[in-house]
Amino acid sequence: SISLFRLLFTATGSQTRGAMCSGDYASASAMVAGPLAKVPKIAAGDDISGLPADAVADAAAAPASPALFPQLALTEAEAAYLCLRHLAPRTWFRVRGLSKGWRRMLDGGAGSQMAAQDGLIGVLLQDAGPLRTANEEIDYAGCVYTAVHWGCTGPLTCLLRPLASPAEWARRPFAVAVAREALLQASLAGDIAGVRAVLALHGPDSPAAGWRRGLEKQDAQKALEALAAWEFCCPDAPSAEARQAVQEALEDMAR
């Protein structure tokens, strides 16, 4: 089914992506459902991954045969999931910035069709791992740091949660290194919400510590030293109140 969807997405890709980006999910669903309704029956076990992109057009021109998925209708969340799951995680954040509707669907919350806890990002993350290659790790780490940079605590929590899991979703050294850097960057930015999000999932008292995926007290000490140096170089950024809140959180961690 995934190979079939990729084939259809190749044939209607530009129109489908345009409709998705403009928020016209009904048109996007129709663009995918139209070719599906005209594809001839495929026997179980048939491999269609090697078919050329114009195979859909050939199938549409062939005599009508029983529909594979009669009266197919996709919800907004289903259409978005089928399109986004084939894109790199960094693309999700670009799509997230298109409109409030995309942000609500990806992050979850009131009015979203997805669970309020994670939104569509949580579902997409399940398919993004496990991280097997260096390129996948670099791409994923970039998403974490982007969330820290923009102060997006919700997406940051979603992205860090798989790294704190005992499952082999990512290498332990990689998970700890990303959490350490996220803590440092959030501290320098004076983002107390981001610091608390990192500590909640990777702090010394978090469940991740029992799986050797948590940060240690010396990590907090290094962050405090970096914060002091940053304050000396840029005394006005962040504000004194933000620095004080971050400093107290790091000192509690270092005790």
Short mmCIF file of C-alpha atoms in Angstrom, two decimals:
data_model
loop_
_atom_site.label_atom_id
_atom_site.label_comp_id
_atom_site.label_asym_id
_atom_site.label_seq_id
_atom_site.Cartn_x
_atom_site.Cartn_y
_atom_site.Cartn_z
CA SER A 1 0.00 0.00 0.00
CA ILE A 2 2.87 2.39 0.75
CA SER A 3 4.47 1.67 -2.64
CA LEU A 4 1.09 2.30 -4.27
CA PHE A 5 0.74 5.62 -2.48
CA ARG A 6 4.25 6.69 -3.50
CA LEU A 7 3.39 5.84 -7.11
CA LEU A 8 0.24 7.93 -6.96
CA PHE A 9 2.01 10.76 -5.16
CA THR A 10 4.61 10.82 -7.96
CA ALA A 11 1.87 11.12 -10.57
CA THR A 12 -0.10 13.86 -8.77
CA GLY A 13 2.72 15.23 -6.59
CA SER A 14 2.84 18.90 -7.63
CA GLN A 15 -0.93 19.38 -7.54
CA THR A 16 -1.25 17.48 -4.27
CA ARG A 17 1.55 19.43 -2.57
CA GLY A 18 0.04 22.71 -3.78
CA ALA A 19 -3.34 21.83 -2.36
CA MET A 20 -1.83 20.67 0.93
CA CYS A 21 0.25 23.85 1.37
CA SER A 22 -2.77 26.05 0.65
CA GLY A 23 -4.81 24.17 3.24
CA ASP A 24 -7.20 22.65 0.69
CA TYR A 25 -7.15 19.15 2.17
CA ALA A 26 -10.35 18.11 0.39
CA SER A 27 -8.79 18.72 -3.02
CA ALA A 28 -5.62 16.91 -1.96
CA SER A 29 -7.67 13.90 -0.86
CA ALA A 30 -9.56 13.92 -4.15
CA MET A 31 -6.33 14.05 -6.15
CA VAL A 32 -5.11 10.91 -4.40
CA ALA A 33 -8.50 9.18 -4.33
CA GLY A 34 -9.15 9.76 -8.06
CA PRO A 35 -6.30 7.60 -9.37
CA LEU A 36 -6.90 5.03 -6.63
CA ALA A 37 -10.46 4.48 -7.79
CA LYS A 38 -9.25 3.67 -11.32
CA VAL A 39 -6.34 1.37 -10.50
CA PRO A 40 -7.05 -2.25 -11.53
CA LYS A 41 -7.08 -4.94 -8.91
CA ILE A 42 -3.67 -6.08 -7.75
CA ALA A 43 -3.21 -9.58 -6.46
CA ALA A 44 -1.82 -10.08 -2.97
CA GLY A 45 1.95 -10.15 -3.00
CA ASP A 46 2.29 -8.29 -6.32
CA ASP A 47 5.27 -5.90 -6.32
CA ILE A 48 4.47 -2.53 -7.88
CA SER A 49 7.57 -0.71 -6.60
CA GLY A 50 9.25 -0.97 -10.00
CA LEU A 51 6.35 0.39 -12.06
CA PRO A 52 7.06 3.64 -13.95
CA ALA A 53 5.33 6.85 -12.91
CA ASP A 54 3.06 6.82 -15.98
CA ALA A 55 1.59 3.47 -14.95
CA VAL A 56 -1.22 5.29 -13.18
CA ALA A 57 -2.15 7.11 -16.38
CA ASP A 58 -2.10 3.83 -18.28
CA ALA A 59 -4.33 2.26 -15.66
CA ALA A 60 -6.76 5.17 -15.86
CA ALA A 61 -7.01 4.78 -19.65
CA ALA A 62 -7.67 1.05 -19.36
CA PRO A 63 -11.23 -0.32 -19.25
CA ALA A 64 -12.91 0.34 -15.95
CA SER A 65 -12.55 -2.40 -13.39
CA PRO A 66 -13.84 -2.78 -9.82
CA ALA A 67 -12.49 -0.05 -7.54
CA LEU A 68 -9.87 -1.07 -5.03
CA PHE A 69 -11.10 1.38 -2.39
CA PRO A 70 -14.68 2.36 -3.18
CA GLN A 71 -15.83 5.71 -1.79
CA LEU A 72 -12.36 6.46 -0.42
CA ALA A 73 -12.36 9.58 1.77
CA LEU A 74 -9.35 10.86 3.69
CA THR A 75 -9.52 13.16 6.68
CA GLU A 76 -7.21 16.17 6.85
CA ALA A 77 -4.92 14.42 9.33
CA GLU A 78 -4.73 11.24 7.23
CA ALA A 79 -3.90 13.13 4.04
CA ALA A 80 -1.25 15.18 5.86
CA TYR A 81 0.27 12.06 7.42
CA LEU A 82 0.50 10.22 4.11
CA CYS A 83 2.33 13.16 2.53
CA LEU A 84 4.59 14.19 5.42
CA ARG A 85 5.78 10.73 6.43
CA HIS A 86 7.93 10.55 3.29
CA LEU A 87 9.63 13.88 4.00
CA ALA A 88 12.60 14.62 6.25
CA PRO A 89 11.77 15.73 9.83
CA ARG A 90 13.18 19.22 9.19
CA THR A 91 10.45 19.68 6.57
CA TRP A 92 7.75 19.21 9.19
CA PHE A 93 8.84 22.42 10.90
CA ARG A 94 8.79 24.31 7.62
CA VAL A 95 5.26 23.10 6.98
CA ARG A 96 4.40 23.98 10.58
CA GLY A 97 5.15 27.63 9.84
CA LEU A 98 2.74 27.85 6.90
CA SER A 99 -0.37 28.59 8.94
CA LYS A 100 -2.05 28.24 12.30
CA GLY A 101 -3.97 25.25 10.94
CA TRP A 102 -0.78 23.34 10.17
CA ARG A 103 0.71 24.29 13.54
CA ARG A 104 -2.41 23.09 15.36
CA MET A 105 -2.47 19.81 13.43
CA LEU A 106 1.23 19.08 13.98
CA ASP A 107 1.45 20.23 17.61
CA GLY A 108 -1.99 19.08 18.73
CA GLY A 109 -4.34 21.02 20.95
CA ALA A 110 -7.80 22.48 20.79
CA GLY A 111 -9.47 22.05 17.43
CA SER A 112 -6.95 19.47 16.23
CA GLN A 113 -7.98 16.08 14.92
CA MET A 114 -4.99 14.56 16.68
CA ALA A 115 -4.44 13.91 20.38
CA ALA A 116 -3.66 17.06 22.32
CA GLN A 117 -0.49 15.57 23.76
CA ASP A 118 1.66 15.37 20.64
CA GLY A 119 -0.39 16.07 17.57
CA LEU A 120 0.66 14.68 14.23
CA ILE A 121 4.36 15.16 15.03
CA GLY A 122 4.14 12.41 17.65
CA VAL A 123 2.76 9.98 15.09
CA LEU A 124 5.33 10.98 12.47
CA LEU A 125 8.17 10.46 14.95
CA GLN A 126 7.17 6.83 15.39
CA ASP A 127 7.93 6.30 11.70
CA ALA A 128 11.06 8.49 11.66
CA GLY A 129 13.14 6.03 13.68
CA PRO A 130 15.11 4.16 14.53
CA LEU A 131 17.97 6.39 13.39
CA ARG A 132 20.41 4.16 11.51
CA THR A 133 22.78 6.45 9.62
CA ALA A 134 24.90 9.50 10.40
CA ASN A 135 22.83 11.61 8.01
CA GLU A 136 19.63 10.66 9.84
CA GLU A 137 21.22 11.58 13.17
CA ILE A 138 22.46 14.95 11.88
CA ASP A 139 19.07 15.75 10.40
CA TYR A 140 17.28 14.83 13.62
CA ALA A 141 19.71 16.75 15.83
CA GLY A 142 19.14 19.80 13.63
CA CYS A 143 15.41 19.55 14.31
CA VAL A 144 16.04 19.50 18.07
CA TYR A 145 18.30 22.54 17.93
CA THR A 146 15.83 24.37 15.70
CA ALA A 147 13.10 23.80 18.28
CA VAL A 148 15.43 25.18 20.99
CA HIS A 149 16.38 28.17 18.84
CA TRP A 150 12.77 29.20 18.28
CA GLY A 151 11.68 28.40 21.84
CA CYS A 152 9.16 25.76 20.74
CA THR A 153 8.82 23.77 23.96
CA GLY A 154 6.08 21.45 22.66
CA PRO A 155 7.97 20.21 19.59
CA LEU A 156 11.18 20.08 21.64
CA THR A 157 9.52 17.74 24.14
CA CYS A 158 8.21 15.53 21.33
CA LEU A 159 11.63 15.35 19.70
CA LEU A 160 13.48 14.55 22.92
CA ARG A 161 11.03 11.89 24.10
CA PRO A 162 12.24 9.13 21.69
CA LEU A 163 15.86 9.89 22.65
CA ALA A 164 14.98 9.31 26.32
CA SER A 165 13.31 5.99 25.60
CA PRO A 166 14.99 2.71 26.59
CA ALA A 167 14.11 1.34 23.15
CA GLU A 168 16.88 1.33 20.55
CA TRP A 169 15.37 4.28 18.72
CA ALA A 170 18.74 6.07 18.67
CA ARG A 171 22.26 5.39 19.90
CA ARG A 172 22.77 6.22 23.57
CA PRO A 173 25.85 8.46 23.02
CA PHE A 174 23.94 10.38 20.38
CA ALA A 175 20.88 10.82 22.58
CA VAL A 176 22.93 12.10 25.53
CA ALA A 177 25.00 14.45 23.35
CA VAL A 178 21.89 15.99 21.77
CA ALA A 179 20.22 16.47 25.18
CA ARG A 180 23.42 18.07 26.55
CA GLU A 181 23.65 20.53 23.66
CA ALA A 182 19.93 21.32 23.88
CA LEU A 183 20.34 22.13 27.59
CA LEU A 184 23.31 24.39 26.85
CA GLN A 185 21.59 26.28 24.04
CA ALA A 186 18.37 26.74 26.03
CA SER A 187 20.41 28.02 28.99
CA LEU A 188 22.28 30.59 26.90
CA ALA A 189 19.00 31.77 25.38
CA GLY A 190 17.46 32.21 28.84
CA ASP A 191 14.67 29.81 27.87
CA ILE A 192 13.62 28.42 31.24
CA ALA A 193 10.77 26.45 29.66
CA GLY A 194 13.23 24.74 27.31
CA VAL A 195 15.64 24.02 30.17
CA ARG A 196 12.84 22.43 32.21
CA ALA A 197 11.72 20.39 29.20
CA VAL A 198 15.22 18.96 28.75
CA LEU A 199 15.62 18.23 32.46
CA ALA A 200 12.19 16.60 32.68
CA LEU A 201 13.17 14.04 30.06
CA HIS A 202 16.96 13.78 30.46
CA GLY A 203 17.72 15.19 33.90
CA PRO A 204 19.56 13.26 36.65
CA ASP A 205 16.24 12.43 38.31
CA SER A 206 14.40 11.50 35.11
CA PRO A 207 13.57 7.92 34.10
CA ALA A 208 16.14 8.26 31.31
CA ALA A 209 18.90 8.37 33.94
CA GLY A 210 18.10 4.78 34.87
CA TRP A 211 18.68 3.79 31.24
CA ARG A 212 21.97 5.73 31.07
CA ARG A 213 20.38 8.28 28.78
CA GLY A 214 20.21 11.09 31.31
CA LEU A 215 22.44 14.08 31.91
CA GLU A 216 24.77 14.32 34.90
CA LYS A 217 25.60 17.03 37.40
CA GLN A 218 28.76 18.06 35.56
CA ASP A 219 26.63 18.86 32.54
CA ALA A 220 24.76 21.42 34.63
CA GLN A 221 28.06 22.81 35.91
CA LYS A 222 29.36 23.26 32.36
CA ALA A 223 26.13 24.99 31.39
CA LEU A 224 26.51 27.35 34.37
CA GLU A 225 30.06 28.20 33.32
CA ALA A 226 28.94 28.85 29.74
CA LEU A 227 26.08 31.01 31.01
CA ALA A 228 28.49 33.11 33.09
CA ALA A 229 30.82 33.57 30.12
CA TRP A 230 27.91 34.48 27.86
CA GLU A 231 26.68 37.03 30.40
CA PHE A 232 30.13 38.65 30.43
CA CYS A 233 30.19 38.90 26.62
CA CYS A 234 26.51 39.86 26.14
CA PRO A 235 25.24 41.36 29.41
CA ASP A 236 21.86 42.39 27.92
CA ALA A 237 20.88 39.05 26.38
CA PRO A 238 18.99 37.35 27.83
CA SER A 239 17.25 39.45 30.46
CA ALA A 240 18.41 39.37 34.08
CA GLU A 241 15.16 37.66 35.15
CA ALA A 242 15.55 34.91 32.54
CA ARG A 243 19.21 34.34 33.47
CA GLN A 244 18.30 34.10 37.14
CA ALA A 245 15.58 31.50 36.51
CA VAL A 246 17.89 29.40 34.33
CA GLN A 247 20.74 29.69 36.83
CA GLU A 248 18.55 28.48 39.69
CA ALA A 249 17.35 25.49 37.67
CA LEU A 250 20.93 24.53 36.76
CA GLU A 251 22.15 24.97 40.33
CA ASP A 252 19.39 22.66 41.58
CA MET A 253 20.51 20.09 39.00
CA ALA A 254 24.20 20.47 39.98
CA ARG A 255 23.59 19.85 43.70
#
